[in-house]
Amino acid sequence: MNKKLYMVSLGPGDVELLTLKALNAFKKCDAICVPTKSADNSFTKSISYKIVSNALHILGVNKPIVPVYSPMHFLYEDWVHEADVILETLQHHESVCFVTLGDAGIYSSIYYLLDIIKEKQKKVYDNCEVIAGVTSFSAASAEAKKALCLGDEELVIKPINPRGEVKTTQILMRPKIGMDTKSLGKGDFYTFENMYLKDAKITPSKIQKVKKYMTLFINFAKRS
Ligand SMILES: C[S@@+](CC[C@H](N)C(=O)[O-])C[C@H]1O[C@@H](n2cnc3c(N)ncnc32)[C@H](O)[C@@H]1O
C-alpha cells in the first residue's frame, strides 16, 4: 500500500492565502496532523489549527485532526517525537497532511521531520509531497504595497537570533539567455527551468548555459 504524506504550507494566517493545492490535499487526505505548542495537546493557541478549521469549513468536510506537540526548542528528540506521531497517524490512515505556517521552505520544521522520516520509512519519504505556500514576507510586502526587490536590488532574509554560524542560501534569478553560469560560483546548486510550465525541468546541479529566461538557480546553504 502506498501511504501518502502531504507537507502542506498554510500561508501567513489568512485562509484565503491557502493554495488550491493545499485545499485539494485537505480534501484528499484521511487525517490532518496539526502542530501545537501546548503540552496538553490543546489547540487554544494554535494559529495553524484556526486556518485548518476555516479551510475544512469552506470545503464543507470534516477530517480527524491529530495534535502534534511541537515545543519549538530545536531539540532532536522533539522532532523524532513529531515524526513518530505523523508515522503513527499514517499507520491508521492511507493519506495524511502535516501543516506548517507560511511556506515550508522558510524556517519550517518540516525538513527536520522529513530527514527523520527518510531514515525511518524511506517509502513514505519518497512518496511524500511538499506543497508550497505564501510566505509571511510576501504577504507583508502586499499588505504594505511595497516591493521586496525592484530593478537590481537583492533580498536578504536573516534569522534575528541565530543559534550558531549563519549559512546562506542564494536564489539567483533573471538570467540572460545564452549566458555561461561559471560566474555564479560553486555550491550545492539546483536549476529550475519552466517550473509547472511546458518543458519543466529540475536539475540537481547548475546547468552550464541558460536556455530559457524562466530559469532560477538555488545555491543551498551547506548543511552537514
Ligand atoms: C518559524 S518562522 C516561519 C516562517 C514561515 N514559514 C514563512 O514562510 O513565513 C516564524 C516567523 O515568521 C514570521 N511570520 C510568520 N507569520 C507571520 C505573520 N502572520 N505575521 C508576521 N510575521 C509572521 C515571524 O517573523 C515569525 O517569527
PDB file of C-alpha atoms in Angstrom, residues 105 111 167-172 186-192 202-205 216-223:
ATOM      1  CA  GLY A 105      10.860  26.301   2.671  1.00  0.00           C
ATOM      2  CA  TYR A 111      12.697  19.391   6.703  1.00  0.00           C
ATOM      3  CA  LYS A 167      24.964  29.979   6.457  1.00  0.00           C
ATOM      4  CA  THR A 168      23.492  31.427   3.294  1.00  0.00           C
ATOM      5  CA  THR A 169      21.157  30.080   0.616  1.00  0.00           C
ATOM      6  CA  GLN A 170      21.262  32.130  -2.559  1.00  0.00           C
ATOM      7  CA  ILE A 171      18.381  32.384  -5.000  1.00  0.00           C
ATOM      8  CA  LEU A 172      19.580  33.606  -8.386  1.00  0.00           C
ATOM      9  CA  LYS A 186      30.256  26.790  -6.872  1.00  0.00           C
ATOM     10  CA  GLY A 187      27.983  25.164  -4.292  1.00  0.00           C
ATOM     11  CA  ASP A 188      25.003  22.889  -3.791  1.00  0.00           C
ATOM     12  CA  PHE A 189      23.123  24.154  -6.859  1.00  0.00           C
ATOM     13  CA  TYR A 190      19.755  23.202  -8.278  1.00  0.00           C
ATOM     14  CA  THR A 191      18.457  24.604 -11.577  1.00  0.00           C
ATOM     15  CA  PHE A 192      14.708  25.100 -12.070  1.00  0.00           C
ATOM     16  CA  ILE A 202      14.582  20.466 -12.364  1.00  0.00           C
ATOM     17  CA  THR A 203      18.297  19.660 -12.462  1.00  0.00           C
ATOM     18  CA  PRO A 204      20.037  18.872  -9.151  1.00  0.00           C
ATOM     19  CA  SER A 205      23.117  20.884 -10.202  1.00  0.00           C
ATOM     20  CA  LEU A 216      16.194  30.163 -11.489  1.00  0.00           C
ATOM     21  CA  PHE A 217      19.086  28.725  -9.542  1.00  0.00           C
ATOM     22  CA  ILE A 218      19.233  27.937  -5.848  1.00  0.00           C
ATOM     23  CA  ASN A 219      22.643  27.579  -4.234  1.00  0.00           C
ATOM     24  CA  PHE A 220      21.587  25.854  -0.995  1.00  0.00           C
ATOM     25  CA  ALA A 221      23.344  26.554   2.310  1.00  0.00           C
ATOM     26  CA  LYS A 222      25.932  23.857   3.024  1.00  0.00           C
ATOM     27  CA  ARG A 223      24.328  21.516   5.571  1.00  0.00           C
TER      28      ARG A 223
END
